[in-house]
């Protein structure tokens, strides 16, 4: 799973979000290091919807514009949980190697 996908899915763990809300939450989650472009986000949302990881939740009209909300599916939560475990395992292995080779780095 690529980093933007991980962050997009994580942004929806606490409930449905519209596109701009996802962009803002990804920025917060990444400590300002990841700023999704609108085109990148909607391409990812289309792909994640096709994969069954997110789904359309509802729409609302705000200032004459339609906001489409997306939510994480059970499959999306399972994929996010699995990826988190995989990253944790890799991080643990890297930290162990660093401690063994360069004890003062970790």
GROMACS .gro file of N, CA, C and O in nm:
model
  424
    1UNK      N    1   0.085  -0.118   0.000
    1UNK     CA    2   0.000   0.000   0.000
    1UNK      C    3   0.090   0.124   0.000
    1UNK      O    4   0.183   0.133   0.079
    2UNK      N    5   0.060   0.217  -0.089
    2UNK     CA    6   0.139   0.340  -0.095
    2UNK      C    7   0.097   0.436   0.016
    2UNK      O    8  -0.015   0.429   0.067
    3UNK      N    9   0.188   0.525   0.050
    3UNK     CA   10   0.164   0.618   0.161
    3UNK      C   11   0.036   0.700   0.145
    3UNK      O   12  -0.041   0.711   0.241
    4UNK      N   13   0.010   0.760   0.029
    4UNK     CA   14  -0.115   0.837   0.016
    4UNK      C   15  -0.239   0.752   0.043
    4UNK      O   16  -0.333   0.798   0.109
    5UNK      N   17  -0.240   0.627  -0.004
    5UNK     CA   18  -0.353   0.539   0.020
    5UNK      C   19  -0.369   0.512   0.169
    5UNK      O   20  -0.480   0.519   0.224
    6UNK      N   21  -0.259   0.483   0.236
    6UNK     CA   22  -0.261   0.459   0.381
    6UNK      C   23  -0.321   0.580   0.453
    6UNK      O   24  -0.407   0.566   0.540
    7UNK      N   25  -0.279   0.698   0.416
    7UNK     CA   26  -0.327   0.820   0.482
    7UNK      C   27  -0.472   0.851   0.448
    7UNK      O   28  -0.549   0.895   0.535
    8UNK      N   29  -0.513   0.827   0.325
    8UNK     CA   30  -0.653   0.849   0.285
    8UNK      C   31  -0.745   0.758   0.365
    8UNK      O   32  -0.846   0.802   0.420
    9UNK      N   33  -0.710   0.630   0.373
    9UNK     CA   34  -0.791   0.536   0.450
    9UNK      C   35  -0.793   0.574   0.598
    9UNK      O   36  -0.899   0.571   0.662
   10UNK      N   37  -0.679   0.613   0.652
   10UNK     CA   38  -0.671   0.652   0.792
   10UNK      C   39  -0.757   0.775   0.819
   10UNK      O   40  -0.821   0.785   0.925
   11UNK      N   41  -0.763   0.867   0.724
   11UNK     CA   42  -0.842   0.990   0.741
   11UNK      C   43  -0.990   0.960   0.760
   11UNK      O   44  -1.062   1.039   0.820
   12UNK      N   45  -1.034   0.844   0.713
   12UNK     CA   46  -1.176   0.809   0.722
   12UNK      C   47  -1.208   0.713   0.836
   12UNK      O   48  -1.322   0.668   0.848
   13UNK      N   49  -1.112   0.683   0.922
   13UNK     CA   50  -1.138   0.586   1.029
   13UNK      C   51  -1.239   0.636   1.131
   13UNK      O   52  -1.307   0.557   1.194
   14UNK      N   53  -1.251   0.767   1.147
   14UNK     CA   54  -1.345   0.819   1.248
   14UNK      C   55  -1.477   0.864   1.188
   14UNK      O   56  -1.558   0.924   1.256
   15UNK      N   57  -1.500   0.834   1.061
   15UNK     CA   58  -1.628   0.865   1.001
   15UNK      C   59  -1.614   0.918   0.860
   15UNK      O   60  -1.503   0.943   0.812
   16UNK      N   61  -1.727   0.935   0.791
   16UNK     CA   62  -1.725   0.984   0.653
   16UNK      C   63  -1.662   1.122   0.641
   16UNK      O   64  -1.674   1.204   0.732
   17UNK      N   65  -1.596   1.145   0.530
   17UNK     CA   66  -1.535   1.276   0.502
   17UNK      C   67  -1.555   1.309   0.354
   17UNK      O   68  -1.555   1.221   0.269
   18UNK      N   69  -1.565   1.438   0.327
   18UNK     CA   70  -1.568   1.484   0.188
   18UNK      C   71  -1.424   1.507   0.143
   18UNK      O   72  -1.330   1.504   0.224
   19UNK      N   73  -1.407   1.530   0.015
   19UNK     CA   74  -1.274   1.540  -0.043
   19UNK      C   75  -1.181   1.638   0.027
   19UNK      O   76  -1.070   1.603   0.066
   20UNK      N   77  -1.226   1.761   0.045
   20UNK     CA   78  -1.140   1.861   0.108
   20UNK      C   79  -1.110   1.822   0.253
   20UNK      O   80  -1.000   1.844   0.302
   21UNK      N   81  -1.207   1.761   0.321
   21UNK     CA   82  -1.184   1.714   0.458
   21UNK      C   83  -1.077   1.606   0.462
   21UNK      O   84  -0.996   1.602   0.556
   22UNK      N   85  -1.074   1.520   0.361
   22UNK     CA   86  -0.971   1.417   0.353
   22UNK      C   87  -0.835   1.482   0.332
   22UNK      O   88  -0.737   1.447   0.398
   23UNK      N   89  -0.828   1.578   0.240
   23UNK     CA   90  -0.702   1.649   0.214
   23UNK      C   91  -0.649   1.712   0.342
   23UNK      O   92  -0.530   1.701   0.374
   24UNK      N   93  -0.736   1.779   0.416
   24UNK     CA   94  -0.695   1.844   0.541
   24UNK      C   95  -0.647   1.742   0.644
   24UNK      O   96  -0.546   1.763   0.711
   25UNK      N   97  -0.721   1.633   0.658
   25UNK     CA   98  -0.684   1.531   0.757
   25UNK      C   99  -0.553   1.462   0.722
   25UNK      O  100  -0.472   1.432   0.809
   26UNK      N  101  -0.530   1.437   0.594
   26UNK     CA  102  -0.403   1.378   0.550
   26UNK      C  103  -0.288   1.471   0.585
   26UNK      O  104  -0.183   1.426   0.633
   27UNK      N  105  -0.307   1.599   0.566
   27UNK     CA  106  -0.203   1.696   0.602
   27UNK      C  107  -0.173   1.690   0.751
   27UNK      O  108  -0.057   1.689   0.794
   28UNK      N  109  -0.277   1.683   0.833
   28UNK     CA  110  -0.260   1.674   0.979
   28UNK      C  111  -0.190   1.543   1.017
   28UNK      O  112  -0.094   1.542   1.094
   29UNK      N  113  -0.240   1.432   0.964
   29UNK     CA  114  -0.183   1.301   0.996
   29UNK      C  115  -0.035   1.291   0.961
   29UNK      O  116   0.041   1.225   1.032
   30UNK      N  117   0.003   1.355   0.853
   30UNK     CA  118   0.141   1.348   0.806
   30UNK      C  119   0.229   1.458   0.864
   30UNK      O  120   0.345   1.470   0.825
   31UNK      N  121   0.176   1.535   0.955
   31UNK     CA  122   0.254   1.644   1.013
   31UNK      C  123   0.291   1.749   0.909
   31UNK      O  124   0.396   1.813   0.917
   32UNK      N  125   0.203   1.767   0.810
   32UNK     CA  126   0.225   1.866   0.706
   32UNK      C  127   0.317   1.820   0.594
   32UNK      O  128   0.347   1.896   0.503
   33UNK      N  129   0.359   1.696   0.598
   33UNK     CA  130   0.454   1.647   0.497
   33UNK      C  131   0.388   1.598   0.369
   33UNK      O  132   0.453   1.587   0.266
   34UNK      N  133   0.258   1.566   0.376
   34UNK     CA  134   0.187   1.519   0.257
   34UNK      C  135   0.070   1.613   0.228
   34UNK      O  136  -0.016   1.632   0.313
   35UNK      N  137   0.073   1.671   0.108
   35UNK     CA  138  -0.037   1.756   0.062
   35UNK      C  139  -0.091   1.694  -0.066
   35UNK      O  140  -0.024   1.697  -0.169
   36UNK      N  141  -0.208   1.635  -0.057
   36UNK     CA  142  -0.267   1.570  -0.173
   36UNK      C  143  -0.324   1.672  -0.270
   36UNK      O  144  -0.391   1.767  -0.228
   37UNK      N  145  -0.298   1.654  -0.396
   37UNK     CA  146  -0.362   1.734  -0.500
   37UNK      C  147  -0.501   1.677  -0.523
   37UNK      O  148  -0.525   1.557  -0.506
   38UNK      N  149  -0.594   1.762  -0.561
   38UNK     CA  150  -0.732   1.721  -0.581
   38UNK      C  151  -0.742   1.605  -0.680
   38UNK      O  152  -0.812   1.507  -0.655
   39UNK      N  153  -0.672   1.616  -0.791
   39UNK     CA  154  -0.676   1.510  -0.892
   39UNK      C  155  -0.624   1.378  -0.839
   39UNK      O  156  -0.681   1.271  -0.867
   40UNK      N  157  -0.518   1.384  -0.760
   40UNK     CA  158  -0.461   1.263  -0.699
   40UNK      C  159  -0.562   1.200  -0.604
   40UNK      O  160  -0.583   1.078  -0.604
   41UNK      N  161  -0.627   1.284  -0.522
   41UNK     CA  162  -0.725   1.233  -0.426
   41UNK      C  163  -0.840   1.163  -0.497
   41UNK      O  164  -0.876   1.050  -0.462
   42UNK      N  165  -0.900   1.229  -0.594
   42UNK     CA  166  -1.019   1.171  -0.657
   42UNK      C  167  -0.986   1.049  -0.742
   42UNK      O  168  -1.066   0.956  -0.751
   43UNK      N  169  -0.867   1.045  -0.800
   43UNK     CA  170  -0.824   0.923  -0.870
   43UNK      C  171  -0.810   0.809  -0.769
   43UNK      O  172  -0.855   0.697  -0.795
   44UNK      N  173  -0.751   0.838  -0.654
   44UNK     CA  174  -0.736   0.736  -0.549
   44UNK      C  175  -0.872   0.693  -0.496
   44UNK      O  176  -0.896   0.573  -0.476
   45UNK      N  177  -0.963   0.787  -0.473
   45UNK     CA  178  -1.096   0.751  -0.424
   45UNK      C  179  -1.172   0.664  -0.524
   45UNK      O  180  -1.240   0.569  -0.484
   46UNK      N  181  -1.159   0.695  -0.653
   46UNK     CA  182  -1.222   0.610  -0.755
   46UNK      C  183  -1.166   0.468  -0.750
   46UNK      O  184  -1.240   0.371  -0.755
   47UNK      N  185  -1.034   0.457  -0.738
   47UNK     CA  186  -0.969   0.325  -0.730
   47UNK      C  187  -1.010   0.252  -0.604
   47UNK      O  188  -1.044   0.133  -0.607
   48UNK      N  189  -1.007   0.321  -0.490
   48UNK     CA  190  -1.044   0.259  -0.363
   48UNK      C  191  -1.190   0.217  -0.360
   48UNK      O  192  -1.225   0.115  -0.301
   49UNK      N  193  -1.276   0.293  -0.427
   49UNK     CA  194  -1.417   0.257  -0.438
   49UNK      C  195  -1.431   0.130  -0.523
   49UNK      O  196  -1.502   0.037  -0.485
   50UNK      N  197  -1.360   0.126  -0.635
   50UNK     CA  198  -1.365   0.008  -0.722
   50UNK      C  199  -1.312  -0.117  -0.650
   50UNK      O  200  -1.360  -0.228  -0.674
   51UNK      N  201  -1.215  -0.098  -0.561
   51UNK     CA  202  -1.157  -0.209  -0.484
   51UNK      C  203  -1.242  -0.247  -0.362
   51UNK      O  204  -1.212  -0.344  -0.293
   52UNK      N  205  -1.346  -0.169  -0.335
   52UNK     CA  206  -1.434  -0.198  -0.223
   52UNK      C  207  -1.379  -0.155  -0.088
   52UNK      O  208  -1.429  -0.197   0.016
   53UNK      N  209  -1.277  -0.069  -0.087
   53UNK     CA  210  -1.217  -0.025   0.038
   53UNK      C  211  -1.285   0.099   0.095
   53UNK      O  212  -1.282   0.123   0.216
   54UNK      N  213  -1.345   0.179   0.010
   54UNK     CA  214  -1.426   0.293   0.052
   54UNK      C  215  -1.555   0.292  -0.029
   54UNK      O  216  -1.563   0.226  -0.134
   55UNK      N  217  -1.654   0.366   0.019
   55UNK     CA  218  -1.779   0.376  -0.056
   55UNK      C  219  -1.839   0.515  -0.037
   55UNK      O  220  -1.808   0.583   0.061
   56UNK      N  221  -1.922   0.551  -0.132
   56UNK     CA  222  -1.993   0.678  -0.124
   56UNK      C  223  -2.088   0.671  -0.005
   56UNK      O  224  -2.158   0.572   0.014
   57UNK      N  225  -2.090   0.774   0.078
   57UNK     CA  226  -2.176   0.776   0.195
   57UNK      C  227  -2.299   0.864   0.170
   57UNK      O  228  -2.411   0.818   0.179
   58UNK      N  229  -2.276   0.990   0.140
   58UNK     CA  230  -2.386   1.081   0.111
   58UNK      C  231  -2.331   1.207   0.045
   58UNK      O  232  -2.210   1.224   0.033
   59UNK      N  233  -2.422   1.293   0.003
   59UNK     CA  234  -2.385   1.423  -0.055
   59UNK      C  235  -2.461   1.531   0.018
   59UNK      O  236  -2.570   1.508   0.071
   60UNK      N  237  -2.402   1.649   0.020
   60UNK     CA  238  -2.472   1.766   0.074
   60UNK      C  239  -2.437   1.887  -0.011
   60UNK      O  240  -2.331   1.892  -0.073
   61UNK      N  241  -2.526   1.982  -0.013
   61UNK     CA  242  -2.508   2.105  -0.088
   61UNK      C  243  -2.456   2.213   0.006
   61UNK      O  244  -2.518   2.241   0.108
   62UNK      N  245  -2.341   2.272  -0.026
   62UNK     CA  246  -2.283   2.379   0.055
   62UNK      C  247  -2.241   2.492  -0.038
   62UNK      O  248  -2.159   2.472  -0.128
   63UNK      N  249  -2.299   2.609  -0.017
   63UNK     CA  250  -2.267   2.726  -0.100
   63UNK      C  251  -2.280   2.695  -0.249
   63UNK      O  252  -2.197   2.734  -0.330
   64UNK      N  253  -2.384   2.621  -0.284
   64UNK     CA  254  -2.410   2.591  -0.424
   64UNK      C  255  -2.324   2.481  -0.483
   64UNK      O  256  -2.332   2.452  -0.601
   65UNK      N  257  -2.240   2.420  -0.401
   65UNK     CA  258  -2.153   2.312  -0.449
   65UNK      C  259  -2.190   2.183  -0.378
   65UNK      O  260  -2.226   2.183  -0.261
   66UNK      N  261  -2.176   2.073  -0.449
   66UNK     CA  262  -2.207   1.943  -0.393
   66UNK      C  263  -2.080   1.887  -0.327
   66UNK      O  264  -1.973   1.885  -0.387
   67UNK      N  265  -2.096   1.846  -0.202
   67UNK     CA  266  -1.987   1.776  -0.132
   67UNK      C  267  -2.024   1.629  -0.127
   67UNK      O  268  -2.129   1.592  -0.076
   68UNK      N  269  -1.936   1.545  -0.180
   68UNK     CA  270  -1.959   1.401  -0.176
   68UNK      C  271  -1.875   1.344  -0.063
   68UNK      O  272  -1.755   1.366  -0.055
   69UNK      N  273  -1.940   1.271   0.024
   69UNK     CA  274  -1.874   1.210   0.139
   69UNK      C  275  -1.845   1.063   0.111
   69UNK      O  276  -1.927   0.994   0.050
   70UNK      N  277  -1.729   1.018   0.156
   70UNK     CA  278  -1.688   0.879   0.143
   70UNK      C  279  -1.665   0.822   0.281
   70UNK      O  280  -1.629   0.894   0.374
   71UNK      N  281  -1.683   0.690   0.293
   71UNK     CA  282  -1.656   0.624   0.420
   71UNK      C  283  -1.576   0.497   0.395
   71UNK      O  284  -1.581   0.436   0.287
   72UNK      N  285  -1.505   0.457   0.498
   72UNK     CA  286  -1.427   0.335   0.498
   72UNK      C  287  -1.522   0.216   0.508
   72UNK      O  288  -1.617   0.218   0.587
   73UNK      N  289  -1.498   0.113   0.429
   73UNK     CA  290  -1.578  -0.009   0.438
   73UNK      C  291  -1.509  -0.106   0.536
   73UNK      O  292  -1.396  -0.083   0.578
   74UNK      N  293  -1.577  -0.215   0.566
   74UNK     CA  294  -1.516  -0.319   0.650
   74UNK      C  295  -1.389  -0.372   0.582
   74UNK      O  296  -1.288  -0.396   0.649
   75UNK      N  297  -1.394  -0.386   0.451
   75UNK     CA  298  -1.275  -0.431   0.377
   75UNK      C  299  -1.163  -0.329   0.383
   75UNK      O  300  -1.045  -0.365   0.391
   76UNK      N  301  -1.199  -0.201   0.381
   76UNK     CA  302  -1.099  -0.096   0.393
   76UNK      C  303  -1.034  -0.097   0.530
   76UNK      O  304  -0.911  -0.080   0.543
   77UNK      N  305  -1.115  -0.118   0.633
   77UNK     CA  306  -1.062  -0.125   0.769
   77UNK      C  307  -0.969  -0.246   0.783
   77UNK      O  308  -0.862  -0.236   0.843
   78UNK      N  309  -1.007  -0.358   0.724
   78UNK     CA  310  -0.923  -0.478   0.730
   78UNK      C  311  -0.791  -0.455   0.657
   78UNK      O  312  -0.684  -0.494   0.707
   79UNK      N  313  -0.796  -0.390   0.540
   79UNK     CA  314  -0.674  -0.362   0.464
   79UNK      C  315  -0.583  -0.266   0.540
   79UNK      O  316  -0.461  -0.285   0.545
   80UNK      N  317  -0.642  -0.165   0.602
   80UNK     CA  318  -0.565  -0.068   0.681
   80UNK      C  319  -0.501  -0.135   0.802
   80UNK      O  320  -0.385  -0.112   0.834
   81UNK      N  321  -0.576  -0.221   0.868
   81UNK     CA  322  -0.524  -0.294   0.984
   81UNK      C  323  -0.408  -0.385   0.944
   81UNK      O  324  -0.305  -0.390   1.012
   82UNK      N  325  -0.423  -0.455   0.833
   82UNK     CA  326  -0.317  -0.545   0.784
   82UNK      C  327  -0.192  -0.466   0.746
   82UNK      O  328  -0.080  -0.507   0.777
   83UNK      N  329  -0.211  -0.353   0.681
   83UNK     CA  330  -0.096  -0.271   0.641
   83UNK      C  331  -0.025  -0.213   0.762
   83UNK      O  332   0.098  -0.206   0.767
   84UNK      N  333  -0.102  -0.174   0.863
   84UNK     CA  334  -0.042  -0.123   0.987
   84UNK      C  335   0.044  -0.230   1.053
   84UNK      O  336   0.156  -0.203   1.098
   85UNK      N  337  -0.006  -0.353   1.057
   85UNK     CA  338   0.070  -0.464   1.116
   85UNK      C  339   0.197  -0.491   1.035
   85UNK      O  340   0.305  -0.515   1.091
   86UNK      N  341   0.186  -0.486   0.903
   86UNK     CA  342   0.302  -0.509   0.816
   86UNK      C  343   0.408  -0.402   0.839
   86UNK      O  344   0.527  -0.433   0.854
   87UNK      N  345   0.366  -0.276   0.846
   87UNK     CA  346   0.461  -0.167   0.868
   87UNK      C  347   0.525  -0.176   1.007
   87UNK      O  348   0.644  -0.149   1.023
   88UNK      N  349   0.446  -0.215   1.107
   88UNK     CA  350   0.499  -0.233   1.242
   88UNK      C  351   0.607  -0.340   1.243
   88UNK      O  352   0.713  -0.324   1.304
   89UNK      N  353   0.583  -0.452   1.174
   89UNK     CA  354   0.680  -0.561   1.168
   89UNK      C  355   0.808  -0.514   1.100
   89UNK      O  356   0.918  -0.543   1.147
   90UNK      N  357   0.796  -0.441   0.990
   90UNK     CA  358   0.915  -0.389   0.921
   90UNK      C  359   0.991  -0.292   1.009
   90UNK      O  360   1.115  -0.296   1.017
   91UNK      N  361   0.919  -0.203   1.076
   91UNK     CA  362   0.983  -0.105   1.162
   91UNK      C  363   1.058  -0.173   1.276
   91UNK      O  364   1.171  -0.135   1.310
   92UNK      N  365   0.999  -0.276   1.334
   92UNK     CA  366   1.063  -0.351   1.441
   92UNK      C  367   1.191  -0.416   1.391
   92UNK      O  368   1.295  -0.412   1.460
   93UNK      N  369   1.188  -0.474   1.272
   93UNK     CA  370   1.308  -0.537   1.215
   93UNK      C  371   1.418  -0.435   1.188
   93UNK      O  372   1.535  -0.458   1.217
   94UNK      N  373   1.380  -0.319   1.136
   94UNK     CA  374   1.479  -0.214   1.108
   94UNK      C  375   1.540  -0.162   1.238
   94UNK      O  376   1.662  -0.145   1.248
   95UNK      N  377   1.456  -0.137   1.337
   95UNK     CA  378   1.507  -0.089   1.466
   95UNK      C  379   1.601  -0.190   1.529
   95UNK      O  380   1.704  -0.153   1.585
   96UNK      N  381   1.567  -0.318   1.522
   96UNK     CA  382   1.655  -0.422   1.578
   96UNK      C  383   1.789  -0.423   1.507
   96UNK      O  384   1.894  -0.433   1.572
   97UNK      N  385   1.787  -0.409   1.376
   97UNK     CA  386   1.912  -0.406   1.299
   97UNK      C  387   1.994  -0.284   1.335
   97UNK      O  388   2.114  -0.291   1.355
   98UNK      N  389   1.929  -0.169   1.345
   98UNK     CA  390   2.001  -0.047   1.381
   98UNK      C  391   2.063  -0.057   1.520
   98UNK      O  392   2.177  -0.015   1.542
   99UNK      N  393   1.988  -0.112   1.615
   99UNK     CA  394   2.042  -0.128   1.752
   99UNK      C  395   2.163  -0.220   1.752
   99UNK      O  396   2.259  -0.196   1.824
  100UNK      N  397   2.158  -0.324   1.671
  100UNK     CA  398   2.268  -0.420   1.666
  100UNK      C  399   2.393  -0.360   1.602
  100UNK      O  400   2.504  -0.384   1.647
  101UNK      N  401   2.373  -0.284   1.498
  101UNK     CA  402   2.486  -0.231   1.421
  101UNK      C  403   2.529  -0.093   1.470
  101UNK      O  404   2.648  -0.062   1.475
  102UNK      N  405   2.435  -0.011   1.508
  102UNK     CA  406   2.461   0.126   1.552
  102UNK      C  407   2.380   0.152   1.678
  102UNK      O  408   2.277   0.220   1.672
  103UNK      N  409   2.424   0.104   1.793
  103UNK     CA  410   2.344   0.110   1.915
  103UNK      C  411   2.297   0.250   1.957
  103UNK      O  412   2.196   0.265   2.021
  104UNK      N  413   2.367   0.352   1.919
  104UNK     CA  414   2.331   0.487   1.964
  104UNK      C  415   2.227   0.552   1.874
  104UNK      O  416   2.181   0.662   1.906
  105UNK      N  417   2.187   0.488   1.765
  105UNK     CA  418   2.092   0.550   1.673
  105UNK      C  419   1.947   0.531   1.713
  105UNK      O  420   1.860   0.607   1.670
  106UNK      N  421   1.917   0.429   1.788
  106UNK     CA  422   1.777   0.402   1.823
  106UNK      C  423   1.759   0.404   1.974
  106UNK      O  424   1.835   0.354   2.048
   0.00000   0.00000   0.00000
